[in-house]
């Protein structure tokens, strides 16, 4: 579709840009400064409304740069929900510098815009632009607490690893362009399918694309930044990073690996068998994530490694080239979004009281604040993947893909062993909360908005554990890609 | 100097030098320079492929302009972060930013 015609399908993004610009101006004017956050929240609801209104057909926008398809729309919903929660909560984290709260929210919206582009990009130029939009804003966000040495260090590590990974990815892009003569993903696939290109060069390019996307997913061995950035960054941002850019990375992974590097019928392009590579990396990712999580004493680091492990679980089905694997990943992302955000919000509530993220601060929480502790247990049960929570259903779908297609059984075995390891460190938190006593018996008094946000995160985790067919229907309807 | 191979060799050398720089340097600014070399090698590849690959459209040239712009943005943010590091630690040596471990 031509540029002008495309704009009608681009309303949510345009509204979002408008909200960003108005919010920047509002924050500058003293009279409207205090309404900025409210305006941003209303703006997000407006974006959601326009996204809901948009038509469900799949079309190509801006001369093949970007796609308008149900697949991208599904991910956009996840980004809107995550951003809404984090903007809502950011103010109630005592670790945040309140004088820059508006900048934090606005940068978060810019990241969200980048994520929108990432989930819909169908051209190498657009992929690169989207990843950089997300990354550059995230670097600033991670280093937002300027006088906090940890935050500074987090952003330094983030920017060095991030720029390095996107440089490698770019070099891979340049070879893909050289091999196919186009930056359009569909044309690249067609050329790689028909031409007998040099296999080695194709393999190297695919590997380099994997570096760039793997970095966003914090896939081993590109995960080194994850624990440090998660620990040093402001916690609302950590919660956001563990969910939204990861979902966008998976969207990109699906577009690249199950769409571009395959012929659409289960065969890989140009005789380059990347499936085994990803299978092995996914097994290593979940194992490394879970094993290193065992010895963490800091809750944020613990959840950083837990999020690495979850990336491993989701990557597990990518080697099975089928729409089933995309559906399983997309289904898993829905409970993952809520349980991870919820767990981080409980961590914020606890650290507001104790002033740190040490696991020791969780002692006796079951007696001090029964509600928070009970909600945390639900999140942890779901993260482990035990019934009757949504995390269990999500894992069942992931495993069923491997079983149904009768490929990579060993990967399923590794994942089951890993789920057992995960039980140890998740239940260490439960043990701290219920079976150890603390000298501090003062109950926690989190702000009502924080409490209600945690409760609204727990509802989908429980409900989807018992009644998940609407989400499955939604995912199945969203598989259509351009 | 009028064929594709020589350009690809030069960009390959630039790329390797960039990787070498990132891996060996401990000075934050020097690491950034290594990253710039990697980005430039990709740029050079795009332009060379567009020029010699028999492509009618200008995708490669346009892509390299995008790379230049984004590299500048990234360098601006990265330098700001390194300046902030210098304010906090009085060094730009990335090895000394090691308050988090495990």
Coordinates of C-alpha atoms in Angstrom, one line a residue:
Chain A
X1 CA 0.0 0.0 0.0
X2 CA 1.2 3.5 -0.7
X3 CA 2.3 5.8 2.1
X4 CA -0.8 8.0 2.3
X5 CA -3.2 5.1 2.1
X6 CA -1.3 3.3 4.8
X7 CA -1.9 6.0 7.4
X8 CA -5.5 4.9 7.9
X9 CA -4.3 1.6 9.2
X10 CA -1.7 3.4 11.3
X11 CA -4.0 5.3 13.6
X12 CA -3.0 3.7 16.9
X13 CA 0.7 4.5 16.2
X14 CA -0.2 8.1 15.2
X15 CA -2.3 8.6 18.3
X16 CA 0.6 7.3 20.4
X17 CA 3.0 9.7 18.8
X18 CA 0.5 12.5 19.4
X19 CA 0.3 11.5 23.1
X20 CA 4.1 11.5 23.4
X21 CA 4.4 15.0 21.9
X22 CA 1.6 16.5 24.0
X23 CA 2.9 14.8 27.1
X24 CA 6.4 16.3 26.6
X25 CA 4.8 19.8 26.2
X26 CA 2.5 19.3 29.2
X27 CA 5.5 18.4 31.4
X28 CA 7.2 21.7 30.4
X29 CA 4.2 23.9 31.3
X30 CA 4.0 24.3 35.1
X31 CA 0.2 24.6 35.1
X32 CA -0.3 21.2 33.4
X33 CA 2.7 19.4 34.8
X34 CA 0.8 17.4 37.4
X35 CA -1.7 16.1 34.9
X36 CA 0.9 14.5 32.7
X37 CA 0.6 11.0 34.1
X38 CA -3.1 11.0 33.9
X39 CA -3.0 12.2 30.4
X40 CA -0.6 9.4 29.4
X41 CA -2.9 6.8 30.9
X42 CA -5.9 8.2 29.1
X43 CA -3.8 8.3 25.9
X44 CA -2.9 4.6 26.3
X45 CA -6.6 3.8 26.7
X46 CA -7.2 5.8 23.5
X47 CA -4.5 3.9 21.7
X48 CA -6.1 0.6 22.8
X49 CA -9.5 1.8 21.7
X50 CA -8.2 2.6 18.2
X51 CA -6.3 -0.7 18.1
X52 CA -9.6 -2.4 18.9
X53 CA -11.4 -0.5 16.2
X54 CA -8.8 -1.4 13.5
X55 CA -9.7 -4.0 10.9
X56 CA -8.4 -7.5 11.2
X57 CA -7.3 -8.1 7.7
X58 CA -3.6 -8.4 6.9
X59 CA -2.0 -5.8 4.6
X60 CA 1.4 -4.4 3.9
X61 CA 1.9 -0.7 4.8
X62 CA 4.3 2.0 3.6
X63 CA 5.5 0.2 0.5
X64 CA 6.3 -3.1 2.3
X65 CA 8.1 -1.5 5.3
X66 CA 5.7 -2.6 7.9
X67 CA 2.7 -4.9 8.1
X68 CA -0.8 -4.5 9.5
X69 CA -1.8 -8.0 10.6
X70 CA -3.5 -9.7 13.4
X71 CA -0.2 -11.1 14.5
X72 CA 1.3 -7.7 15.1
X73 CA -2.0 -6.5 16.7
X74 CA -1.8 -9.4 19.3
X75 CA 1.6 -8.2 20.4
X76 CA 0.6 -4.6 20.4
X77 CA -2.1 -5.5 23.0
X78 CA 0.6 -7.0 25.2
X79 CA 2.7 -3.9 25.0
X80 CA -0.2 -1.6 25.8
X81 CA -1.1 -3.7 28.9
X82 CA 2.5 -3.8 30.1
X83 CA 3.1 -0.1 29.5
X84 CA -0.2 0.8 31.2
X85 CA 0.7 -1.1 34.4
X86 CA 4.2 0.2 34.6
X87 CA 3.2 3.9 34.1
X88 CA 0.5 3.4 36.7
X89 CA 2.9 1.9 39.2
X90 CA 6.1 3.8 38.6
X91 CA 5.2 6.6 41.0
X92 CA 4.8 4.3 43.9
X93 CA 8.3 2.8 43.8
X94 CA 10.3 4.7 46.5
X95 CA 13.5 4.0 44.6
X96 CA 12.4 6.2 41.7
X97 CA 13.5 9.8 41.5
X98 CA 10.1 11.6 41.4
X99 CA 11.5 14.7 39.8
X100 CA 12.0 12.7 36.6
X101 CA 8.8 10.7 36.7
X102 CA 7.3 12.4 33.7
X103 CA 10.5 11.8 31.6
X104 CA 10.4 8.2 32.7
X105 CA 6.8 7.8 31.5
X106 CA 7.4 9.6 28.2
X107 CA 10.5 7.5 27.4
X108 CA 8.5 4.4 28.2
X109 CA 6.0 5.5 25.6
X110 CA 8.8 5.9 23.1
X111 CA 10.0 2.4 23.9
X112 CA 6.4 1.2 23.3
X113 CA 6.3 2.9 19.9
X114 CA 9.5 1.1 19.0
X115 CA 8.0 -2.2 20.2
X116 CA 5.0 -1.5 18.0
X117 CA 7.3 -1.1 15.0
X118 CA 9.3 -4.2 16.0
X119 CA 6.2 -6.4 16.1
X120 CA 5.1 -5.3 12.6
X121 CA 8.4 -4.7 10.8
X122 CA 8.7 -6.6 7.5
X123 CA 11.8 -4.9 6.1
X124 CA 15.4 -5.0 7.3
X125 CA 15.5 -1.2 7.5
X126 CA 12.4 -1.2 9.7
X127 CA 13.7 -4.0 11.9
X128 CA 16.9 -2.1 12.5
X129 CA 15.1 1.2 13.1
X130 CA 12.7 -0.4 15.5
X131 CA 15.3 -2.3 17.5
X132 CA 17.4 0.9 17.9
X133 CA 14.3 3.0 18.9
X134 CA 13.7 0.5 21.6
X135 CA 17.3 0.1 22.6
X136 CA 18.4 3.8 22.8
X137 CA 15.4 4.8 24.9
X138 CA 16.0 1.7 27.1
X139 CA 19.6 2.7 27.7
X140 CA 18.5 6.1 28.9
X141 CA 15.8 4.6 31.1
X142 CA 18.2 2.2 32.7
X143 CA 20.5 5.0 33.6
X144 CA 17.8 7.3 34.8
X145 CA 18.8 7.4 38.4
X146 CA 21.9 9.5 37.7
X147 CA 23.5 9.5 41.1
X148 CA 22.9 5.9 41.7
X149 CA 26.1 4.1 40.7
X150 CA 24.3 0.8 40.1
X151 CA 21.9 2.4 37.7
X152 CA 24.8 4.1 35.9
X153 CA 26.6 0.8 35.7
X154 CA 23.5 -1.0 34.4
X155 CA 23.1 1.5 31.6
X156 CA 26.8 1.3 30.7
X157 CA 26.6 -2.5 30.4
X158 CA 23.4 -2.3 28.5
X159 CA 24.7 0.2 26.0
X160 CA 27.9 -1.6 25.3
X161 CA 26.3 -5.0 24.9
X162 CA 23.4 -3.6 23.0
X163 CA 25.4 -1.6 20.5
X164 CA 27.7 -4.5 19.9
X165 CA 24.9 -6.9 19.3
X166 CA 23.0 -4.6 17.0
X167 CA 26.3 -4.0 15.1
X168 CA 26.8 -7.7 14.6
X169 CA 23.1 -8.0 13.5
X170 CA 23.6 -5.2 11.0
X171 CA 26.6 -6.9 9.5
X172 CA 24.4 -10.0 9.0
X173 CA 21.7 -7.8 7.4
X174 CA 24.2 -6.4 5.0
X175 CA 25.1 -10.0 3.8
X176 CA 21.4 -10.9 3.6
X177 CA 21.0 -7.8 1.4
X178 CA 24.0 -8.8 -0.7
X179 CA 22.7 -12.3 -1.2
X180 CA 19.1 -11.4 -2.1
X181 CA 19.4 -7.9 -3.5
X182 CA 16.5 -6.7 -1.4
X183 CA 15.8 -5.6 2.2
X184 CA 12.3 -7.0 2.1
X185 CA 11.8 -10.1 4.2
X186 CA 9.5 -11.9 1.8
X187 CA 11.8 -11.2 -1.2
X188 CA 14.8 -12.4 0.9
X189 CA 13.0 -15.6 1.6
X190 CA 12.0 -16.2 -2.1
X191 CA 15.6 -15.6 -3.2
X192 CA 17.1 -17.8 -0.6
X193 CA 14.6 -20.5 -1.5
X194 CA 15.3 -20.5 -5.2
X195 CA 19.0 -19.6 -5.4
X196 CA 21.8 -22.0 -4.6
X197 CA 23.7 -19.5 -2.6
X198 CA 26.9 -20.1 -0.7
X199 CA 25.6 -22.0 2.3
X200 CA 28.4 -20.8 4.6
X201 CA 27.5 -17.1 4.0
X202 CA 23.8 -17.7 4.6
X203 CA 24.6 -19.6 7.8
X204 CA 26.8 -16.7 9.1
X205 CA 24.1 -14.1 8.3
X206 CA 21.5 -16.2 10.1
X207 CA 23.8 -16.5 13.0
X208 CA 24.4 -12.8 13.2
X209 CA 20.6 -12.0 13.0
X210 CA 20.3 -14.5 15.9
X211 CA 22.8 -12.5 17.9
X212 CA 20.7 -9.3 17.5
X213 CA 17.4 -10.9 18.4
X214 CA 19.0 -13.2 21.0
X215 CA 20.3 -10.2 22.8
X216 CA 16.8 -8.7 23.1
X217 CA 15.5 -12.1 24.4
X218 CA 18.5 -12.5 26.7
X219 CA 19.3 -15.8 25.2
X220 CA 22.5 -17.5 26.3
X221 CA 25.3 -16.7 25.3
X222 CA 24.0 -13.1 24.8
X223 CA 22.5 -12.8 28.3
X224 CA 25.4 -11.3 30.2
X225 CA 23.8 -7.9 30.5
X226 CA 20.5 -9.2 31.8
X227 CA 21.2 -9.7 35.6
X228 CA 23.2 -6.5 36.0
X229 CA 20.8 -4.3 34.0
X230 CA 17.8 -5.8 35.9
X231 CA 19.5 -5.2 39.2
X232 CA 20.6 -1.7 38.5
X233 CA 17.7 -0.2 36.6
X234 CA 14.7 1.3 38.3
X235 CA 12.4 -1.6 39.2
X236 CA 9.4 -0.5 37.2
X237 CA 11.7 -0.5 34.2
X238 CA 13.0 -3.9 35.1
X239 CA 9.5 -5.2 35.3
X240 CA 8.9 -3.7 31.8
X241 CA 12.1 -5.0 30.3
X242 CA 11.4 -8.5 31.5
X243 CA 8.1 -8.6 29.6
X244 CA 7.6 -6.2 26.7
X245 CA 10.9 -6.1 24.8
X246 CA 11.1 -9.9 25.3
X247 CA 7.7 -10.3 23.6
X248 CA 8.8 -8.0 20.8
X249 CA 12.0 -10.0 20.4
X250 CA 9.9 -13.2 20.1
X251 CA 7.6 -11.5 17.5
X252 CA 10.7 -10.7 15.5
X253 CA 12.1 -14.2 16.0
X254 CA 8.9 -15.7 14.7
X255 CA 8.9 -13.3 11.7
X256 CA 12.5 -14.1 10.9
X257 CA 12.8 -17.7 11.8
X258 CA 9.4 -19.3 11.1
X259 CA 8.7 -17.0 8.2
X260 CA 11.8 -15.8 6.4
X261 CA 14.2 -18.6 6.9
X262 CA 11.8 -21.3 6.0
X263 CA 9.7 -22.2 2.9
X264 CA 6.5 -22.1 4.8
X265 CA 6.1 -25.9 4.7
X266 CA 8.5 -26.9 7.4
X267 CA 11.8 -26.8 5.5
X268 CA 14.6 -24.4 6.2
X269 CA 16.1 -22.1 3.5
X270 CA 19.1 -22.8 1.4
X271 CA 19.8 -26.1 3.2
X272 CA 20.9 -24.2 6.3
X273 CA 19.8 -26.2 9.2
X274 CA 19.4 -23.7 12.0
X275 CA 16.8 -25.7 13.9
X276 CA 19.4 -27.8 15.8
X277 CA 21.4 -24.7 16.7
X278 CA 18.3 -23.0 18.3
X279 CA 17.3 -26.2 20.0
X280 CA 20.7 -26.5 21.7
X281 CA 20.8 -22.8 22.6
X282 CA 17.3 -23.0 24.1
X283 CA 18.3 -26.0 26.2
X284 CA 21.5 -24.1 27.4
X285 CA 19.4 -20.9 28.0
X286 CA 16.9 -22.5 30.3
X287 CA 19.6 -24.5 32.1
X288 CA 22.0 -21.6 32.7
X289 CA 19.1 -19.3 33.7
X290 CA 17.8 -21.8 36.3
X291 CA 21.1 -22.9 37.7
X292 CA 22.4 -19.4 38.2
X293 CA 19.1 -18.3 39.8
X294 CA 19.7 -20.9 42.5
X295 CA 22.4 -18.9 44.2
X296 CA 20.9 -15.4 44.0
X297 CA 20.3 -13.4 47.1
X298 CA 18.9 -10.4 45.3
X299 CA 15.3 -10.7 44.2
X300 CA 15.7 -8.6 41.1
X301 CA 18.7 -10.7 40.0
X302 CA 16.7 -13.9 40.8
X303 CA 13.9 -12.8 38.5
X304 CA 16.5 -11.8 35.9
X305 CA 17.7 -15.3 35.7
X306 CA 14.2 -16.6 35.9
X307 CA 13.3 -14.5 32.9
X308 CA 16.3 -15.9 31.0
X309 CA 15.0 -19.4 31.8
X310 CA 11.5 -18.5 30.6
X311 CA 13.0 -17.2 27.3
X312 CA 14.6 -20.6 27.0
X313 CA 11.2 -22.3 27.5
X314 CA 9.6 -20.2 24.8
X315 CA 12.5 -20.6 22.3
X316 CA 12.1 -24.4 22.8
X317 CA 9.4 -24.6 20.2
X318 CA 11.0 -22.3 17.5
X319 CA 12.9 -25.3 15.9
X320 CA 9.6 -26.9 15.2
X321 CA 8.7 -25.0 12.1
X322 CA 5.0 -24.7 12.3
X323 CA 2.3 -22.2 13.1
X324 CA 1.7 -24.4 16.2
X325 CA 4.9 -23.2 17.7
X326 CA 4.0 -19.5 17.1
X327 CA 0.6 -20.1 18.8
X328 CA 2.2 -21.8 21.8
X329 CA 4.7 -18.9 22.3
X330 CA 1.9 -16.3 21.9
X331 CA -0.3 -18.1 24.4
X332 CA 2.6 -18.4 26.9
X333 CA 3.3 -14.7 26.6
X334 CA -0.1 -13.8 28.0
X335 CA 0.2 -15.4 31.5
X336 CA 4.0 -14.6 31.4
X337 CA 3.1 -10.9 31.1
X338 CA 0.9 -10.9 34.1
X339 CA 2.8 -13.2 36.4
X340 CA 6.1 -11.4 35.9
X341 CA 4.7 -7.9 36.2
X342 CA 2.8 -9.1 39.4
X343 CA 5.9 -10.6 40.9
X344 CA 8.0 -7.5 40.3
X345 CA 5.2 -5.3 41.7
X346 CA 5.2 -7.3 44.9
X347 CA 9.0 -6.9 45.0
X348 CA 8.5 -3.1 44.7
X349 CA 6.0 -3.2 47.6
X350 CA 8.4 -5.2 49.8
X351 CA 11.5 -3.0 49.0
X352 CA 9.5 0.2 49.7
X353 CA 9.3 -1.2 53.2
X354 CA 12.8 -2.7 53.6
X355 CA 14.7 -0.3 51.3
X356 CA 16.5 -3.1 49.5
X357 CA 15.9 -6.1 47.2
X358 CA 17.6 -8.7 49.4
X359 CA 15.8 -11.9 49.8
X360 CA 16.3 -11.6 53.6
X361 CA 13.8 -8.7 53.6
X362 CA 11.0 -11.1 52.7
X363 CA 11.2 -13.0 56.0
X364 CA 7.9 -13.5 57.8
X365 CA 5.9 -11.7 55.1
X366 CA 3.2 -14.4 55.4
X367 CA 2.4 -13.2 58.9
X368 CA 3.1 -9.5 58.4
X369 CA 1.1 -9.0 55.2
X370 CA -0.9 -12.2 54.4
X371 CA -2.5 -10.7 51.3
X372 CA 0.7 -9.8 49.5
X373 CA 2.4 -13.0 50.5
X374 CA -0.6 -15.1 49.2
X375 CA -0.6 -13.2 45.9
X376 CA 3.2 -13.7 45.5
X377 CA 2.7 -17.4 46.1
X378 CA 0.2 -17.5 43.2
X379 CA 2.7 -15.7 40.9
X380 CA 5.5 -18.1 41.9
X381 CA 3.3 -21.2 41.4
X382 CA 2.4 -19.9 38.0
X383 CA 6.1 -19.1 37.1
X384 CA 7.1 -22.6 38.2
X385 CA 4.3 -23.9 35.9
X386 CA 2.1 -25.8 38.4
X387 CA -1.7 -26.2 38.1
X388 CA -4.2 -24.6 38.6
X389 CA -2.5 -21.4 37.2
X390 CA -2.1 -20.0 33.7
X391 CA 1.6 -20.7 33.7
X392 CA 0.9 -24.4 33.8
X393 CA -1.5 -24.2 30.8
X394 CA 1.1 -22.2 28.9
X395 CA 3.8 -24.8 29.5
X396 CA 1.5 -27.6 28.5
X397 CA 1.0 -25.9 25.2
X398 CA 4.7 -25.4 24.7
X399 CA 5.4 -29.1 25.5
X400 CA 2.5 -30.3 23.3
X401 CA 4.1 -28.7 20.2
X402 CA 7.2 -30.9 20.7
X403 CA 5.1 -34.0 21.3
X404 CA 2.7 -33.4 18.5
X405 CA 5.3 -32.9 15.9
X406 CA 7.5 -35.7 17.3
X407 CA 10.6 -33.6 17.1
X408 CA 13.2 -32.7 19.8
X409 CA 11.9 -35.0 22.5
X410 CA 15.2 -34.5 24.4
X411 CA 14.4 -30.8 24.6
X412 CA 11.1 -31.6 26.3
X413 CA 13.0 -33.7 28.8
X414 CA 15.5 -30.9 29.5
X415 CA 12.6 -28.5 30.0
X416 CA 10.9 -30.8 32.5
X417 CA 14.1 -31.2 34.5
X418 CA 14.5 -27.4 34.4
X419 CA 11.0 -26.9 35.7
X420 CA 12.0 -29.0 38.7
X421 CA 15.1 -26.9 39.3
X422 CA 13.0 -23.8 39.1
X423 CA 10.8 -25.1 41.9
X424 CA 13.8 -24.8 44.3
X425 CA 14.5 -21.1 43.9
X426 CA 10.9 -20.0 43.5
X427 CA 10.0 -21.8 46.7
X428 CA 13.0 -20.4 48.5
X429 CA 11.0 -17.1 48.4
X430 CA 7.9 -18.9 49.7
X431 CA 10.1 -20.4 52.5
X432 CA 11.4 -17.0 53.4
X433 CA 7.8 -15.6 53.5
X434 CA 6.2 -18.4 55.5
X435 CA 8.7 -20.4 57.4
X436 CA 11.2 -17.9 58.7
X437 CA 10.6 -15.3 61.4
X438 CA 11.7 -11.8 61.2
X439 CA 12.6 -9.3 64.0
X440 CA 10.6 -6.8 62.0
X441 CA 6.9 -7.6 62.6
X442 CA 5.5 -4.4 61.3
X443 CA 3.0 -5.0 58.5
X444 CA 3.6 -3.6 55.0
X445 CA 1.3 -0.9 53.9
X446 CA 1.6 -0.7 50.1
X447 CA -0.2 2.1 48.3
X448 CA -3.8 1.0 47.3
X449 CA -3.0 1.5 43.6
X450 CA 0.0 -0.8 44.0
X451 CA -2.1 -3.4 45.8
X452 CA -4.9 -3.2 43.2
X453 CA -2.5 -3.5 40.3
X454 CA -1.1 -6.7 41.8
X455 CA -4.6 -8.0 42.3
X456 CA -5.5 -7.2 38.7
X457 CA -2.4 -9.1 37.6
X458 CA -3.4 -12.1 39.7
X459 CA -6.9 -12.4 38.2
X460 CA -5.8 -13.4 34.7
X461 CA -3.2 -15.8 36.1
X462 CA -5.9 -17.7 38.0
X463 CA -8.7 -17.3 35.5
X464 CA -6.7 -18.4 32.5
X465 CA -5.5 -21.4 34.5
X466 CA -9.1 -22.7 34.6
X467 CA -10.7 -21.2 31.5
X468 CA -8.3 -20.4 28.7
X469 CA -10.2 -21.1 25.6
X470 CA -10.9 -17.4 24.8
X471 CA -7.2 -16.7 24.7
X472 CA -6.5 -19.8 22.6
X473 CA -9.2 -18.6 20.2
X474 CA -7.7 -15.1 20.1
X475 CA -4.2 -16.5 19.5
X476 CA -5.5 -18.8 16.7
X477 CA -7.2 -15.8 15.1
X478 CA -4.0 -13.8 15.4
X479 CA -1.7 -16.2 13.6
X480 CA -2.3 -14.5 10.2
X481 CA 0.8 -12.7 9.2
X482 CA 1.5 -10.6 6.2
Chain B
X1 CA 39.6 -1.0 -6.7
X2 CA 36.7 -1.4 -9.0
X3 CA 35.2 -4.7 -8.0
X4 CA 33.0 -6.0 -5.2
X5 CA 35.5 -8.3 -3.6
X6 CA 38.0 -5.6 -2.6
X7 CA 35.2 -3.6 -0.9
X8 CA 34.0 -6.7 0.9
X9 CA 37.6 -7.5 2.0
X10 CA 38.0 -4.0 3.4
X11 CA 34.7 -4.2 5.2
X12 CA 35.7 -7.6 6.6
X13 CA 38.9 -6.1 7.9
X14 CA 37.0 -3.2 9.5
X15 CA 34.6 -5.6 11.0
X16 CA 37.3 -7.8 12.5
X17 CA 39.2 -4.7 13.8
X18 CA 35.9 -3.5 15.4
X19 CA 35.4 -6.9 17.1
X20 CA 39.0 -6.9 18.3
X21 CA 38.6 -3.4 19.7
X22 CA 35.5 -4.2 21.6
X23 CA 37.0 -7.4 23.0
X24 CA 40.4 -6.1 24.1
X25 CA 39.8 -2.4 25.0
X26 CA 38.8 -1.6 28.6
X27 CA 38.4 2.1 28.0
X28 CA 34.7 2.8 27.5
X29 CA 35.3 5.3 24.7
X30 CA 37.6 2.9 22.9
X31 CA 35.0 0.2 23.0
X32 CA 32.6 2.7 21.4
X33 CA 35.1 3.3 18.7
X34 CA 35.2 -0.4 18.0
X35 CA 31.4 -0.5 17.8
X36 CA 31.5 2.4 15.3
X37 CA 34.0 0.3 13.1
X38 CA 31.5 -2.6 13.1
X39 CA 28.7 -0.3 12.0
X40 CA 30.8 1.3 9.4
X41 CA 31.8 -2.1 8.0
X42 CA 28.1 -2.9 7.6
X43 CA 27.5 0.5 5.9
X44 CA 30.3 -0.2 3.5
X45 CA 28.9 -3.6 2.7
X46 CA 25.5 -2.1 1.9
X47 CA 26.9 0.6 -0.4
X48 CA 29.2 -1.9 -2.1
X49 CA 26.4 -4.5 -2.7
X50 CA 24.1 -1.8 -4.0
X51 CA 26.8 -0.4 -6.4
X52 CA 28.1 -3.7 -7.7
X53 CA 25.2 -6.1 -7.1
X54 CA 23.3 -5.0 -10.2
X55 CA 20.4 -3.7 -8.0
X56 CA 18.2 -1.0 -9.5
X57 CA 16.8 0.4 -6.4
X58 CA 18.7 2.4 -3.8
X59 CA 17.9 0.3 -0.8
X60 CA 21.5 -0.2 0.2
X61 CA 22.5 3.5 0.0
X62 CA 19.4 4.5 2.0
X63 CA 20.1 1.8 4.6
X64 CA 23.7 3.1 5.1
X65 CA 22.3 6.6 5.7
X66 CA 20.0 5.2 8.3
X67 CA 23.0 3.5 9.9
X68 CA 24.9 6.7 10.1
X69 CA 22.0 8.5 11.7
X70 CA 21.4 5.8 14.3
X71 CA 25.0 5.3 15.0
X72 CA 25.2 9.0 15.9
X73 CA 22.2 8.8 18.2
X74 CA 23.6 5.7 19.9
X75 CA 27.1 7.3 20.3
X76 CA 25.4 10.4 21.9
X77 CA 23.6 8.3 24.5
X78 CA 26.6 6.1 25.1
X79 CA 29.0 9.0 25.6
X80 CA 26.5 10.6 28.0
X81 CA 26.4 7.4 30.0
X82 CA 30.2 7.2 30.0
X83 CA 30.5 10.9 31.2
X84 CA 28.1 10.0 34.0
X85 CA 30.2 7.1 34.9
X86 CA 33.2 9.4 35.0
X87 CA 31.3 11.7 37.4
X88 CA 30.5 8.8 39.7
X89 CA 33.7 6.8 39.5
X90 CA 36.3 9.2 38.2
X91 CA 37.3 6.6 35.5
X92 CA 36.1 5.5 32.1
X93 CA 37.5 2.0 32.6
X94 CA 34.6 -0.3 32.2
X95 CA 36.3 -3.0 34.4
X96 CA 36.0 -0.8 37.4
X97 CA 32.2 -0.6 37.0
X98 CA 31.8 -3.9 38.9
X99 CA 29.6 -3.2 41.9
X100 CA 27.2 -5.9 40.7
X101 CA 28.2 -9.6 40.5
X102 CA 26.9 -13.1 40.7

